[in-house]
mmCIF file of C-alpha atoms in Angstrom:
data_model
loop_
_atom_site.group_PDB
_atom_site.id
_atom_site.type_symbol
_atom_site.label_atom_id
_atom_site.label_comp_id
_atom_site.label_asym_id
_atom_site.label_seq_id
_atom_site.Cartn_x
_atom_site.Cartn_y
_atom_site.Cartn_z
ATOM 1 C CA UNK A 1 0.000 0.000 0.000
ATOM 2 C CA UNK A 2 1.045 3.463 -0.901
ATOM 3 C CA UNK A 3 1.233 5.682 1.834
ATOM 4 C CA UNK A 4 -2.097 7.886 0.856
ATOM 5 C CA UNK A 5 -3.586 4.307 0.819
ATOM 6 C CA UNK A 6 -2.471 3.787 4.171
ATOM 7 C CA UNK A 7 -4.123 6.896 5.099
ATOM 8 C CA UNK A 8 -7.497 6.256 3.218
ATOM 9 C CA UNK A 9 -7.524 2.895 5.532
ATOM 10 C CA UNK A 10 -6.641 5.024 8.819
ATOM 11 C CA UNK A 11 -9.452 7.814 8.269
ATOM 12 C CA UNK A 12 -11.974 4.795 7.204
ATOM 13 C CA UNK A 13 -11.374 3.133 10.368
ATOM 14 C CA UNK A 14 -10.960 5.508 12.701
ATOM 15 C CA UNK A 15 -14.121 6.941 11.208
ATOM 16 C CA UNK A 16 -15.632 3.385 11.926
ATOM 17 C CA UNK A 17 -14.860 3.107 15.406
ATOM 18 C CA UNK A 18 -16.106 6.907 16.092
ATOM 19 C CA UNK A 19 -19.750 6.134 14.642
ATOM 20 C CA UNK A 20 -20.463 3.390 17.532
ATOM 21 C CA UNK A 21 -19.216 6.140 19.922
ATOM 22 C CA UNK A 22 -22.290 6.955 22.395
ATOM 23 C CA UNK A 23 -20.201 9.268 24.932
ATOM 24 C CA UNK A 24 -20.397 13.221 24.438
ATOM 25 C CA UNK A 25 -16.959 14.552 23.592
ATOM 26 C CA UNK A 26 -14.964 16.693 25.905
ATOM 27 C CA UNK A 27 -11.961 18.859 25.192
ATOM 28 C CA UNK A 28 -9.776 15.848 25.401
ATOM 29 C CA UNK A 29 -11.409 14.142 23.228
ATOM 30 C CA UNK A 30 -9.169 15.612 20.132
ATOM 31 C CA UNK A 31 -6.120 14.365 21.501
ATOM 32 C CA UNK A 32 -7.863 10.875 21.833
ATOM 33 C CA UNK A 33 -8.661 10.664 18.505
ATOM 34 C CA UNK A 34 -5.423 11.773 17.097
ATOM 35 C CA UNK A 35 -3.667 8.852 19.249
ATOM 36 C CA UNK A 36 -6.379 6.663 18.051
ATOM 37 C CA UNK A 37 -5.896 7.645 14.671
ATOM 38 C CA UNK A 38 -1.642 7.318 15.294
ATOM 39 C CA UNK A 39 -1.888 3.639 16.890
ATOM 40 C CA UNK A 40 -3.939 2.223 13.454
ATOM 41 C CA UNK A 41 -1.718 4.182 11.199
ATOM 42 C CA UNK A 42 1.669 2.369 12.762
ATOM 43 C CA UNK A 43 -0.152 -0.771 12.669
ATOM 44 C CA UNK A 44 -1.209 -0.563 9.167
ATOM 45 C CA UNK A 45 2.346 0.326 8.211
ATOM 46 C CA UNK A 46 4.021 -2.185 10.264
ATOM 47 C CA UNK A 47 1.387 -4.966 8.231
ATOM 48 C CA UNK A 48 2.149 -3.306 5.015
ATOM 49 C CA UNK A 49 5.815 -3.547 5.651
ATOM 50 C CA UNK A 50 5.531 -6.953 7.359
ATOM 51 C CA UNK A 51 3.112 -8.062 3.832
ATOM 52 C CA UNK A 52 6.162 -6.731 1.497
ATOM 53 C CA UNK A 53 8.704 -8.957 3.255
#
């Protein structure tokens, strides 16, 4: 996967696993996300990579 694929795949997901969120957001809640969004990005990559090998 390119890396703008890669991203595609993090925004999809991360996107996913905000629509079954039922909690109101508080002004942490950006910083959340962003890890969120961080942790399935370096897993993606480190499957991509591992799938190249």
């Amino acid at each position: 996967m390119t890396n703008d694929e890669l991203i595609v795949k993090t925004v999809e997901l991360t996107a996913s696993r905000l629509s079954n969120y039922t909690h109101s957001f508080d002004v942490n809640e950006p910083k959340r996300i962003t890890t969120l969004m961080q942790e399935i990005y370096n897993k993606l990559a480190e499957l991509n990579t591992a799938d190249e090998n």
